[in-house]
Coordinates of C-alpha atoms in Angstrom, one line a residue:
Chain A
M1 CA -44.8 17.9 16.9
R2 CA -42.4 15.2 16.0
S3 CA -40.8 17.4 13.1
E4 CA -40.5 20.2 15.5
T5 CA -38.7 18.0 18.4
A6 CA -36.3 16.9 15.4
L7 CA -35.7 20.3 13.9
A8 CA -35.3 21.6 17.7
L9 CA -32.6 19.1 18.1
S10 CA -30.7 19.3 15.0
A11 CA -30.2 22.8 15.3
A12 CA -29.2 22.0 18.8
A13 CA -27.0 19.8 17.3
V14 CA -25.6 22.3 14.6
L15 CA -25.1 24.8 17.4
L16 CA -22.9 22.4 19.5
T17 CA -21.1 21.4 16.5
A18 CA -20.2 25.2 15.8
V19 CA -18.9 25.7 19.3
L20 CA -16.9 22.7 19.5
L21 CA -15.3 23.5 15.8
A22 CA -14.5 26.5 17.4
A23 CA -12.8 24.7 20.4
G24 CA -10.5 22.6 18.2
C25 CA -10.5 19.9 15.9
E26 CA -10.3 17.0 18.1
Q27 CA -13.3 17.8 20.1
F28 CA -14.9 18.8 16.8
Q29 CA -14.6 15.0 15.4
Q30 CA -15.3 13.6 18.3
T31 CA -18.7 15.4 18.6
L32 CA -19.4 14.2 15.0
D33 CA -18.5 10.6 16.1
V34 CA -21.2 10.8 19.0
A35 CA -23.6 12.7 16.9
A36 CA -23.3 10.3 13.9
D37 CA -23.7 7.4 16.4
L38 CA -26.9 9.1 18.1
V39 CA -28.6 9.4 15.0
E40 CA -27.7 5.6 13.6
Q41 CA -29.3 4.8 17.0
H42 CA -32.1 6.8 17.3
P43 CA -33.4 7.3 13.8
G44 CA -36.1 8.8 15.0
L45 CA -34.5 11.8 15.6
I46 CA -34.2 13.0 12.0
P47 CA -37.5 11.8 10.5
G48 CA -37.4 10.8 6.7
E49 CA -35.1 8.7 5.2
E50 CA -33.7 11.1 2.7
D51 CA -33.0 13.8 5.3
R52 CA -31.4 11.1 7.5
A53 CA -29.1 10.1 4.2
K54 CA -28.3 13.7 3.8
W55 CA -27.3 14.3 7.5
T56 CA -25.2 11.2 7.7
A57 CA -23.4 12.0 4.4
G58 CA -22.6 15.8 5.6
A59 CA -21.6 14.3 8.9
R60 CA -19.0 11.8 7.3
L61 CA -17.8 14.9 4.7
A62 CA -17.2 16.6 7.8
K63 CA -15.4 13.9 9.5
S64 CA -13.1 13.2 6.4
L65 CA -12.4 17.1 5.9
V66 CA -11.0 17.2 9.6
N67 CA -9.3 13.8 9.0
E68 CA -7.7 14.2 5.6
I69 CA -3.8 14.4 5.4
S70 CA -2.4 16.6 3.0
V71 CA 0.5 15.3 0.5
R72 CA 2.9 17.4 2.4
E73 CA 1.9 15.8 5.7
E74 CA 2.1 12.2 4.0
I75 CA 5.2 12.9 2.8
G76 CA 6.6 14.2 6.3
I77 CA 5.0 11.3 8.0
G78 CA 6.4 9.1 5.4
Q79 CA 10.1 10.2 6.0
S80 CA 10.1 9.6 9.7
L81 CA 8.5 6.0 9.1
A82 CA 11.3 5.6 6.8
L83 CA 13.8 6.2 9.7
R84 CA 12.3 3.5 11.4
A85 CA 12.4 1.6 8.8
F86 CA 16.2 1.7 7.9
A87 CA 16.4 1.2 11.6
S88 CA 14.7 -2.3 12.0
F89 CA 15.9 -3.4 8.2
G90 CA 19.5 -2.5 7.9
Q91 CA 21.7 -0.2 6.2
P92 CA 21.2 0.5 2.5
Y93 CA 23.0 -1.6 -0.1
P94 CA 26.2 -0.1 -0.9
D95 CA 26.0 -0.7 -4.7
E96 CA 24.4 2.7 -6.5
D97 CA 24.0 0.8 -9.6
L98 CA 21.7 -1.9 -8.0
Q99 CA 19.9 0.9 -6.3
R100 CA 19.3 2.8 -9.5
Y101 CA 17.8 -0.3 -11.0
V102 CA 15.2 -0.9 -8.4
A103 CA 14.3 2.7 -9.0
R104 CA 13.7 2.4 -12.3
V105 CA 11.6 -0.3 -12.1
G106 CA 10.0 1.1 -9.6
K107 CA 9.2 4.5 -11.1
L108 CA 8.4 2.6 -14.2
V109 CA 5.7 0.7 -12.4
A110 CA 4.6 3.8 -10.1
L111 CA 3.9 5.9 -13.3
Q112 CA 1.1 3.1 -14.0
S113 CA -0.6 3.5 -10.7
E114 CA -3.2 6.1 -9.4
R115 CA -1.1 8.5 -8.3
P116 CA 1.7 8.9 -10.8
S117 CA 3.2 12.2 -9.8
L118 CA 4.0 11.4 -6.2
P119 CA 7.6 11.5 -5.9
Y120 CA 8.1 7.8 -4.6
S121 CA 11.7 6.8 -3.4
F122 CA 13.1 3.1 -3.4
A123 CA 16.0 1.4 -1.4
V124 CA 17.3 -1.6 -1.4
V125 CA 18.4 -2.7 2.2
Q126 CA 20.8 -5.2 3.7
S127 CA 18.9 -8.1 5.1
E128 CA 18.5 -11.3 4.2
K129 CA 15.2 -11.9 5.2
P130 CA 13.0 -11.5 2.4
N131 CA 11.0 -8.5 3.0
A132 CA 9.5 -5.4 1.0
L133 CA 7.6 -2.5 2.7
A134 CA 5.8 0.5 1.6
L135 CA 5.2 3.8 3.5
P136 CA 2.7 6.4 3.2
G137 CA 4.5 8.9 0.9
G138 CA 6.0 6.8 -1.6
F139 CA 9.0 5.0 0.3
V140 CA 9.4 1.9 -0.9
F141 CA 11.6 -0.5 0.8
V142 CA 13.0 -4.1 -0.7
S143 CA 15.6 -6.3 0.9
T144 CA 18.7 -8.2 -0.5
G145 CA 17.1 -11.5 0.6
L146 CA 14.0 -10.6 -1.6
L147 CA 16.0 -9.8 -4.5
R148 CA 18.2 -13.1 -4.2
R149 CA 14.8 -15.1 -4.3
L150 CA 13.6 -13.7 -7.6
R151 CA 14.2 -14.8 -10.9
S152 CA 13.3 -11.7 -13.4
E153 CA 12.5 -7.8 -13.8
S154 CA 9.1 -8.8 -14.2
E155 CA 8.9 -10.6 -10.6
L156 CA 10.2 -7.5 -9.1
A157 CA 8.0 -5.2 -10.9
C158 CA 5.3 -7.1 -9.8
I159 CA 6.1 -7.1 -6.0
L160 CA 7.2 -3.2 -6.5
G161 CA 3.7 -3.0 -8.1
H162 CA 2.1 -4.7 -5.1
E163 CA 3.8 -2.3 -2.4
I164 CA 3.2 0.8 -4.6
C165 CA -0.5 0.0 -4.2
H166 CA -0.7 0.5 -0.9
V167 CA 0.9 4.1 -1.5
A168 CA -1.2 5.0 -4.5
Q169 CA -4.3 3.9 -2.8
K170 CA -3.5 5.2 0.4
H171 CA -3.9 2.1 2.6
G172 CA -1.5 3.3 5.2
I173 CA -3.0 6.2 5.5
E174 CA -6.3 5.0 5.8
I175 CA -5.0 2.8 8.6
V176 CA -3.7 6.0 10.4
E177 CA -6.9 7.9 9.9
R178 CA -9.0 5.1 11.0
D179 CA -7.2 3.6 14.1
R180 CA -8.7 4.5 16.9
V181 CA -5.9 3.3 19.4
I182 CA -3.7 5.7 17.2
S183 CA -6.7 8.7 17.1
R184 CA -7.5 8.5 20.9
M185 CA -3.9 8.5 22.1
V186 CA -2.5 11.2 19.8
D187 CA -4.0 14.6 18.9
F188 CA -3.1 14.2 15.4
G189 CA -3.5 18.2 14.5
A190 CA -1.0 18.8 17.1
V191 CA 1.6 16.3 16.5
L192 CA 1.9 17.6 12.9
K193 CA 2.7 21.0 14.5
E194 CA 4.9 21.4 17.3
D195 CA 4.6 18.6 19.6
V196 CA 7.4 16.4 19.0
G197 CA 6.5 13.7 22.3
E198 CA 3.2 12.9 20.5
Y199 CA 4.8 12.9 17.3
R200 CA 7.2 10.3 18.5
Q201 CA 4.4 8.4 19.8
F202 CA 2.2 8.5 16.6
I203 CA 5.1 7.4 14.7
D204 CA 6.3 4.7 16.5
L205 CA 2.6 3.3 16.7
T206 CA 1.8 3.5 13.1
Y207 CA 5.1 1.9 12.2
Q208 CA 4.2 -1.1 14.8
K209 CA 0.8 -1.1 13.2
L210 CA 1.8 -1.1 9.3
T211 CA 4.9 -4.1 10.3
T212 CA 3.4 -6.2 12.7
E213 CA -0.3 -6.2 12.1
G214 CA -0.1 -5.3 8.3
Y215 CA -3.0 -4.6 6.0
D216 CA -6.4 -6.2 5.9
R217 CA -6.6 -9.2 3.5
R218 CA -9.0 -7.1 1.4
Y219 CA -6.2 -4.3 1.0
E220 CA -3.6 -7.5 0.5
W221 CA -5.9 -8.7 -2.6
I222 CA -6.2 -5.3 -3.9
A223 CA -2.4 -4.8 -3.8
D224 CA -2.1 -8.3 -5.6
E225 CA -4.5 -7.1 -8.6
A226 CA -3.0 -3.7 -8.9
G227 CA 0.4 -5.3 -9.0
V228 CA -0.6 -7.0 -12.0
R229 CA -2.0 -4.4 -13.5
Y230 CA 0.4 -1.7 -12.7
A231 CA 3.4 -4.1 -14.1
F232 CA 1.2 -5.1 -17.0
A233 CA 0.4 -1.5 -18.2
A234 CA 4.3 -0.9 -17.6
G235 CA 4.7 -3.7 -20.5
Y236 CA 6.0 -6.1 -18.3
H237 CA 4.7 -9.9 -18.1
P238 CA 2.0 -9.8 -15.4
G239 CA 2.3 -13.4 -13.8
G240 CA 5.4 -11.9 -11.8
L241 CA 3.7 -12.6 -8.2
L242 CA 3.2 -16.2 -9.1
P243 CA 6.8 -17.9 -8.7
F244 CA 7.4 -16.2 -5.6
M245 CA 3.8 -17.5 -4.2
E246 CA 3.9 -20.8 -5.6
E247 CA 7.6 -21.1 -3.9
S248 CA 5.8 -19.8 -0.6
R249 CA 2.6 -22.4 -0.9
R250 CA 5.5 -25.4 -1.5
S251 CA 7.5 -24.6 1.4
A252 CA 7.6 -26.4 4.9
T253 CA 5.9 -23.3 6.3
P254 CA 3.5 -21.7 3.8
M255 CA 4.1 -18.1 5.2
A256 CA 8.1 -18.6 5.5
F257 CA 8.7 -15.7 3.8
E258 CA 8.7 -12.4 6.1
V259 CA 7.3 -10.2 3.1
F260 CA 3.9 -12.1 3.3
K261 CA 3.7 -13.0 6.9
T262 CA 0.7 -11.0 7.4
H263 CA -0.6 -11.7 4.0
P264 CA -3.4 -14.2 3.2
D265 CA -3.1 -17.8 2.3
P266 CA -1.0 -18.0 -0.9
G267 CA -3.1 -20.9 -2.4
V268 CA -6.1 -18.3 -2.3
R269 CA -4.2 -15.4 -3.6
I270 CA -2.8 -17.8 -6.3
E271 CA -6.4 -18.4 -7.5
K272 CA -7.2 -14.8 -7.5
I273 CA -4.1 -13.7 -9.4
H274 CA -4.8 -16.3 -12.1
A275 CA -8.3 -14.8 -12.3
V276 CA -7.0 -11.5 -12.8
L277 CA -4.6 -12.8 -15.3
G278 CA -7.3 -13.9 -17.5
A279 CA -9.1 -10.7 -17.7
L280 CA -5.8 -8.8 -18.8
G281 CA -6.0 -10.2 -22.5
P282 CA -3.0 -11.4 -24.3
Y283 CA 0.3 -11.3 -22.2
S284 CA 2.4 -14.3 -23.2
A285 CA 4.4 -12.1 -25.6
T286 CA 5.7 -9.2 -22.8
P287 CA 9.0 -9.6 -21.7
K288 CA 10.1 -11.0 -18.0
L289 CA 13.6 -9.8 -18.5
A290 CA 15.4 -12.3 -16.7
A291 CA 18.9 -12.0 -18.3
R292 CA 18.5 -8.1 -17.4
Y293 CA 17.5 -8.8 -13.7
Q294 CA 20.4 -11.5 -14.0
R295 CA 23.1 -8.8 -14.7
E296 CA 21.7 -5.7 -13.0
A297 CA 20.4 -7.2 -10.0
L298 CA 21.7 -10.7 -9.0
A299 CA 25.2 -10.3 -10.3
K300 CA 25.4 -7.1 -7.9
L301 CA 24.3 -9.0 -4.7
L302 CA 27.7 -10.4 -3.2
Chain B
M1 CA -44.8 2.2 -38.1
R2 CA -42.8 -1.5 -38.2
H3 CA -40.2 0.0 -40.5
N4 CA -39.9 2.9 -38.3
A5 CA -39.2 1.0 -35.1
L6 CA -36.6 -0.9 -37.6
L7 CA -34.9 1.9 -38.6
C8 CA -35.0 3.3 -35.0
L9 CA -33.3 -0.1 -33.6
L10 CA -30.6 0.2 -36.4
A11 CA -29.6 3.3 -35.7
L12 CA -29.2 2.8 -32.1
L13 CA -27.1 -0.5 -32.9
A14 CA -25.1 1.9 -35.3
L15 CA -24.5 4.2 -32.3
T16 CA -23.5 1.9 -29.7
A17 CA -21.1 0.3 -32.2
L18 CA -19.3 3.3 -32.7
P19 CA -15.7 3.1 -31.1
V20 CA -16.5 6.5 -29.8
L21 CA -15.4 7.4 -26.5
A22 CA -15.4 11.4 -26.6
E23 CA -13.9 11.4 -23.0
T24 CA -11.6 13.8 -21.4
M25 CA -8.2 11.8 -20.3
Y26 CA -4.9 13.2 -18.8
A27 CA -1.6 12.9 -19.3
R28 CA -0.1 10.3 -16.7
F29 CA 3.4 12.0 -17.5
S30 CA 5.2 13.7 -20.4
A31 CA 3.5 12.2 -23.2
P32 CA 4.3 12.6 -27.0
V33 CA 1.4 12.9 -29.7
R34 CA 2.1 10.9 -32.7
S35 CA 1.0 11.3 -36.2
E36 CA 0.4 7.6 -36.6
R37 CA 0.0 4.3 -34.0
T38 CA 3.8 3.8 -34.5
L39 CA 7.1 4.9 -32.3
R40 CA 8.4 5.8 -36.1
A41 CA 5.9 8.5 -36.9
A42 CA 6.3 12.2 -36.5
T43 CA 5.8 13.9 -33.0
L44 CA 3.0 16.6 -33.4
G45 CA 3.8 17.7 -29.7
T46 CA 4.1 16.3 -25.9
L47 CA 1.4 16.3 -23.4
E48 CA 2.8 17.5 -20.0
Q49 CA 1.7 15.4 -16.9
G50 CA -1.7 16.6 -15.9
E51 CA -2.3 18.0 -19.5
P52 CA -6.0 17.0 -20.6
V53 CA -6.9 15.9 -23.6
E54 CA -9.9 14.6 -25.6
V55 CA -10.0 10.9 -26.6
A56 CA -12.1 10.1 -29.7
S57 CA -11.2 6.4 -29.6
K58 CA -9.0 3.5 -28.5
V59 CA -7.6 1.5 -31.6
G60 CA -5.2 -1.6 -30.4
R61 CA -3.1 -0.1 -27.9
Y62 CA -3.3 3.8 -28.7
F63 CA -5.7 6.4 -28.2
K64 CA -6.8 8.5 -30.9
V65 CA -6.9 12.0 -29.6
S66 CA -7.9 15.6 -30.8
Y67 CA -4.7 17.7 -30.8
K68 CA -4.0 21.2 -32.2
G69 CA -7.3 21.3 -34.3
G70 CA -6.3 18.0 -36.0
T71 CA -6.0 14.3 -34.7
G72 CA -3.1 12.3 -33.1
W73 CA -2.2 9.0 -31.4
V74 CA -0.9 8.3 -27.8
Y75 CA 0.0 5.1 -26.3
F76 CA -2.6 3.7 -24.2
N77 CA 0.1 3.8 -20.8
K78 CA 0.4 7.6 -21.0
L79 CA -3.3 8.2 -20.3
S80 CA -5.2 8.2 -17.5
T81 CA -9.1 9.0 -16.7
E82 CA -8.1 10.4 -13.3
K83 CA -6.1 13.8 -13.2
P84 CA -3.0 12.9 -11.7
E85 CA -2.2 15.0 -8.1
D86 CA -0.1 18.6 -9.0
V87 CA 1.9 17.3 -6.1
A88 CA 4.2 20.5 -7.0
A89 CA 1.6 22.8 -6.1
L90 CA 0.1 20.7 -3.0
L91 CA 3.8 20.8 -1.6
G92 CA 3.7 24.7 -2.0
G93 CA 6.9 24.6 -3.6
G94 CA 8.7 22.9 -0.8
F95 CA 8.7 22.0 2.7
G96 CA 8.6 25.2 4.7
T97 CA 12.1 26.5 5.3
E98 CA 13.3 22.9 5.3
G99 CA 14.0 22.5 1.4
I100 CA 12.2 19.9 0.5
L101 CA 11.6 20.5 -3.5
L102 CA 10.5 18.5 -6.3
T103 CA 13.3 18.2 -8.9
D104 CA 11.9 16.2 -11.4
Q105 CA 8.1 15.9 -12.3
E106 CA 8.2 14.0 -15.0
A107 CA 9.4 10.9 -13.8
G108 CA 7.5 10.9 -10.5
G109 CA 9.8 13.5 -8.9
A110 CA 12.7 13.4 -6.6
L111 CA 12.7 15.1 -3.2
R112 CA 15.6 16.7 -1.1
G113 CA 15.8 17.4 2.5
L114 CA 14.0 16.1 5.6
S115 CA 11.1 17.8 7.4
R116 CA 11.4 19.6 10.6
M117 CA 9.5 17.0 12.8
T118 CA 11.4 14.2 11.1
E119 CA 14.8 15.8 12.1
D120 CA 13.3 16.6 15.8
Y121 CA 11.9 13.2 15.8
A122 CA 15.3 11.4 15.0
A123 CA 16.9 14.1 17.4
R124 CA 15.0 12.7 20.4
S125 CA 14.7 9.0 19.5
S126 CA 17.3 6.9 21.1
E127 CA 16.1 4.2 18.4
I128 CA 16.8 6.2 15.3
P129 CA 20.7 5.9 14.4
Q130 CA 21.9 9.2 13.1
W131 CA 23.0 7.2 9.8
T132 CA 19.1 6.5 8.9
L133 CA 18.8 10.5 8.6
R134 CA 21.2 10.4 5.4
A135 CA 19.8 6.9 4.4
V136 CA 16.5 8.5 3.6
E137 CA 18.1 11.8 2.0
Q138 CA 19.9 9.7 0.0
M139 CA 16.8 7.5 -1.0
Q140 CA 14.8 10.9 -2.0
A141 CA 17.2 12.2 -3.8
R142 CA 18.0 9.2 -6.3
R143 CA 16.6 10.9 -9.4
V144 CA 15.4 8.8 -12.4
S145 CA 15.0 11.5 -15.0
G146 CA 12.4 11.0 -17.7
Q147 CA 15.0 10.5 -20.5
E148 CA 16.8 7.7 -18.4
L149 CA 13.3 5.7 -17.9
E150 CA 12.7 6.2 -21.9
L151 CA 16.4 4.2 -22.5
F152 CA 15.4 1.6 -19.7
Q153 CA 12.0 0.9 -21.7
K154 CA 13.8 1.0 -24.9
E155 CA 16.6 -1.5 -23.8
G156 CA 14.1 -3.7 -22.1
K157 CA 11.6 -3.8 -24.9
L158 CA 9.0 -2.7 -22.7
G159 CA 5.4 -1.2 -23.5
E160 CA 5.5 0.7 -26.8
Y161 CA 8.7 -0.3 -27.5
G162 CA 7.7 -3.7 -27.3
E163 CA 4.7 -3.1 -29.8
E164 CA 7.5 -1.7 -32.2
A165 CA 9.6 -4.7 -31.9
A166 CA 6.8 -7.1 -32.1
R167 CA 6.0 -5.5 -35.9

């Protein structure tokens, strides 16, 4: 009797899902949310742990298919967010040689990421606040204030690696997909088609989320580890994040640097980075390229 | 019986000790396959980005690969266990009619143009100055070629060039 009821309920859920799927993705997603919650709260609805696990996995897959943002959409969103980034941080630094230098280091590091084929773009912006930002689609910004505080190309490589990780491992896109405030306020399917008003709201909310709240600590640690790993694989000395964090730890206000204002405590990060470095293998002979950084970056900053 | 068990154990140990990976890996980007584990060795050919190759083992910082009926060597940072996304195919050759086209896949690419939604967003948002459109276009169009990256690595003695300098 119990299994017949469960079967009937499952069939009804499938039918309801199919109807709402025809009605539109937003409703489909909401239905799946409700259904997933129901099954979780009332496990007796689908007897048998294995069946329940299959159903939940299926619901998750269906949700992920609805939510999946394509590369085309990701780059389009990144372009719009990049407009906001320029408007907030400042104009591009007017030295094409410096811009190219940073782009070369960035692309070299990005080729070692999980998404080497993404068309990453780099920009140095005129801002004395030490800052760096990565946006979905591969748009990476670094301020003149940050470049002035670095002493070698390997430091730049590790910092760019940290930022590239947020793109390569889709941390920004995940925030967009998971953020309930954004998803409830905006019909994501519609914004990518025609509705400029909703698209504007979506971009503004996403930018605010990325720049004020930042990524959670788990993602920052992942990005530290990946930044070290990418830079090392590209051939750089992998300790490039340490001088910056040591300086941050020594300063009167530990989070003085804008670039890491939303990040975890530098002392904890330093410990974790040492653990990552210890597992890399020999790296003492790898280059830091301080002289090239002096010539190609610091000498170009007025 | 005891003798057989010992033989089995030895055979198992021998198998686990072999540096055989026998794994398919993919070129992260344009990757030369060399006849020896050195930059100075002859190039047997080049793997294109995303091209699969069978890896037999890793010696030092080089992968030994099956190539054109023989074996060759590829520097470790040019291969990945995951196949890179085919971004050109995913973009479908462009961004609708807006002209966003990949121009250099090998070096991670560069894009041209802006999506229509981005242009509309800029046109209707009072917080977005018009100069930012040009700034994003310039940022996307800053193309770093594969050859340029090779020279950059060579000058800095990075990666494979660093190995060569240390010999």
